[in-house]
Structures are given as C-alpha cells and as structure tokens.
C-alpha cells in the first residue's frame, strides 16, 4: 500500500504533451546528474586508495594530464550541457507560446477564488470545463494580490498579477478531472484557493455549455458594454471622430504623441481604458476620461474581447509578455 494519499501522488499524472516533454528533460537531467555524481565520487574514493601515501617520507609529485584527456573531459560535458540547453529552450518556447489557433478564456483571481469566463459567455468559479484536444489559452489577471495558476498534471504554472495580464496555455489530451492550485501565498485562505479543471470530450463540452443558463458570448456582452459606456461616441471609426478607430488595431503598431511606439495587445488596451493619458496616440487630444473604478476586471475583459473581435481575421493575438 502506498503511503501517499491517492489525491497527492508523489509524481503527478501527465495530461498534456508538454508535460511529457518537461518530464523527459527532468529525468534526462536527473540521469546526467546521477551518472556524473557517481563517477566523480567513485573516482575520488578510487584515487584516494590507489595513490595513498605508503611510506612516511613519501613526497607527492606533480602529474600533468595528457592534452587528449583534457579535451575529452571538457568537450563531452560541454556537448551534453549544450544539448540540454537547446532541448530545454525548445520545450520552454513550446510551453510559453500558445498556438495561433488557441481558444481564449479569461481568468480572474481574487482572495480566494478563481473566476473563469468562457468565449461562449459561460462563467464558472473554481471549476473550469475545457474540451480535450483543443489548445486553450488563459488570459489572467488578479483583482487584489499576486496569485499563481498551477495545474500539476499539465506542468504549467503562471503568476496572476493585479493590474496586468499574463497568459498560459495547455492542450489536455486525457479526459479527466485535474486539481488546480494557487501557487503563490496570497493570504490566510491561500491553501484553500484551488479548484478543478474538468477536461471533457468536445461533444460533452458543447453539451455542458448548452446546459448552463442562456448566455450571450463574451464578444456580444462586450459590444453591449461598449455602447453602455458610450465608448462608441468617440471611437466611431470615422475621420472626424474624437478618438482613434478601433477597427483592425489589435496586434498592430501604434505611434504615440512622443514618437514612441507599441504593439496593441491586451495589456495596452487595458492601460488605455484605465489610464488613457499614459500613452496618447499621435494626433489625438487627451480627452478620454479614465474608466478606473467604473469597470471591474470582468467587464474590462468584455471590452477587450470586443475590441479584439474588431480585428478578427488579421490573426493577431498577443499578450506581450
Ligand atoms: Cu491565491 Cu494563493
């Protein structure tokens, strides 16, 4: 019988391709470290015995290793380390860069819960239903302090910060229920700030979505909010409008009054809504009021999702971190 409770296995299951890649690197690194540790420790013992002082007046003499031996013990470890570096970098990039066709979900952390918004408009707390075999990108922020989103079976983890967006992606390949943890100490109930990711067959997922209360999609809700907050009065997309057109801007480069530039991503849109004067687009006046305190994190996401939808088809998607 295992001493480890079933829910907390010594080594978590692997439910994504990235999890297998990361474990392969982990075990390769562990193997290399074990081989070299045993080799070095073994040689120390062997040399200590083989070359020990055998008479009290014996004096050691200097030995010079032949050049070929120096080369062998330099080049072989160098090759192994460079191989591990290249392999690790490759897997790191795969794990960090979401595929272009990833479906975007929004996550808001707060003391002490996780809130999820599906593209379909469905919302959940502490439970996230996802289809298997589909790359899922989470765009995450926090309402208060730093949290961290972690699912051990997926081998991915990302800090969730107040005031900005970070992202994380995964593609689950096994139907199942996976524990979700907050991995950054965030207050007295940090240890209770968890939940479950429920990975389902795509057909079951569609059925689950349908069984929720009637929903409008994120983009639709965003469009309504855009009108409610009268954003559309200035961002008309016409030449005489007071604010720049928002059509096809996502993923493009904008130039500011001071001549500097930036790529329009979620973090830039967020800043422009909450602090419009921070970086003013060239040719426009500082007329826009701040929406700080007037839209909460979940509403911000709706507005950003709607503005992104105005650029659909350009294939642009970036959280810029
Ligand atoms: Cu949230 Cu720890």
JSON list of C-alpha atoms and ligand atoms in Angstrom, two decimals, residues 109-114 144-148 181-187 189-193, ligand 1:
[
{"chain": "A", "resi": 109, "resn": "UNK", "atom": "CA", "xyz": [-8.02, 35.52, -9.40]},
{"chain": "A", "resi": 110, "resn": "UNK", "atom": "CA", "xyz": [-9.17, 37.10, -6.17]},
{"chain": "A", "resi": 111, "resn": "UNK", "atom": "CA", "xyz": [-8.85, 36.31, -2.50]},
{"chain": "A", "resi": 112, "resn": "UNK", "atom": "CA", "xyz": [-9.68, 33.40, -2.51]},
{"chain": "A", "resi": 113, "resn": "UNK", "atom": "CA", "xyz": [-11.22, 32.08, -5.65]},
{"chain": "A", "resi": 114, "resn": "UNK", "atom": "CA", "xyz": [-10.75, 31.60, -9.37]},
{"chain": "A", "resi": 144, "resn": "UNK", "atom": "CA", "xyz": [-6.16, 42.09, -5.50]},
{"chain": "A", "resi": 145, "resn": "UNK", "atom": "CA", "xyz": [-2.82, 40.43, -4.78]},
{"chain": "A", "resi": 146, "resn": "UNK", "atom": "CA", "xyz": [-0.48, 38.12, -6.67]},
{"chain": "A", "resi": 147, "resn": "UNK", "atom": "CA", "xyz": [-1.83, 34.62, -7.22]},
{"chain": "A", "resi": 148, "resn": "UNK", "atom": "CA", "xyz": [-0.43, 31.86, -9.38]},
{"chain": "A", "resi": 181, "resn": "UNK", "atom": "CA", "xyz": [-3.85, 25.20, -7.16]},
{"chain": "A", "resi": 182, "resn": "UNK", "atom": "CA", "xyz": [-2.98, 28.77, -6.28]},
{"chain": "A", "resi": 183, "resn": "UNK", "atom": "CA", "xyz": [0.78, 28.61, -6.10]},
{"chain": "A", "resi": 184, "resn": "UNK", "atom": "CA", "xyz": [1.61, 31.99, -4.58]},
{"chain": "A", "resi": 185, "resn": "UNK", "atom": "CA", "xyz": [0.97, 32.76, -0.94]},
{"chain": "A", "resi": 186, "resn": "UNK", "atom": "CA", "xyz": [-1.91, 35.24, -1.04]},
{"chain": "A", "resi": 187, "resn": "UNK", "atom": "CA", "xyz": [-3.37, 35.41, 2.45]},
{"chain": "A", "resi": 189, "resn": "UNK", "atom": "CA", "xyz": [-7.02, 31.13, 2.79]},
{"chain": "A", "resi": 190, "resn": "UNK", "atom": "CA", "xyz": [-4.31, 30.66, 0.19]},
{"chain": "A", "resi": 191, "resn": "UNK", "atom": "CA", "xyz": [-4.23, 26.93, 0.79]},
{"chain": "A", "resi": 192, "resn": "UNK", "atom": "CA", "xyz": [-7.98, 26.72, 0.06]},
{"chain": "A", "resi": 193, "resn": "UNK", "atom": "CA", "xyz": [-7.72, 28.71, -3.18]},
{"chain": "B", "resi": 1, "resn": "LIG", "atom": "CU1", "xyz": [-4.23, 32.94, -4.38]},
{"chain": "B", "resi": 1, "resn": "LIG", "atom": "CU2", "xyz": [-2.53, 31.86, -3.09]}
]
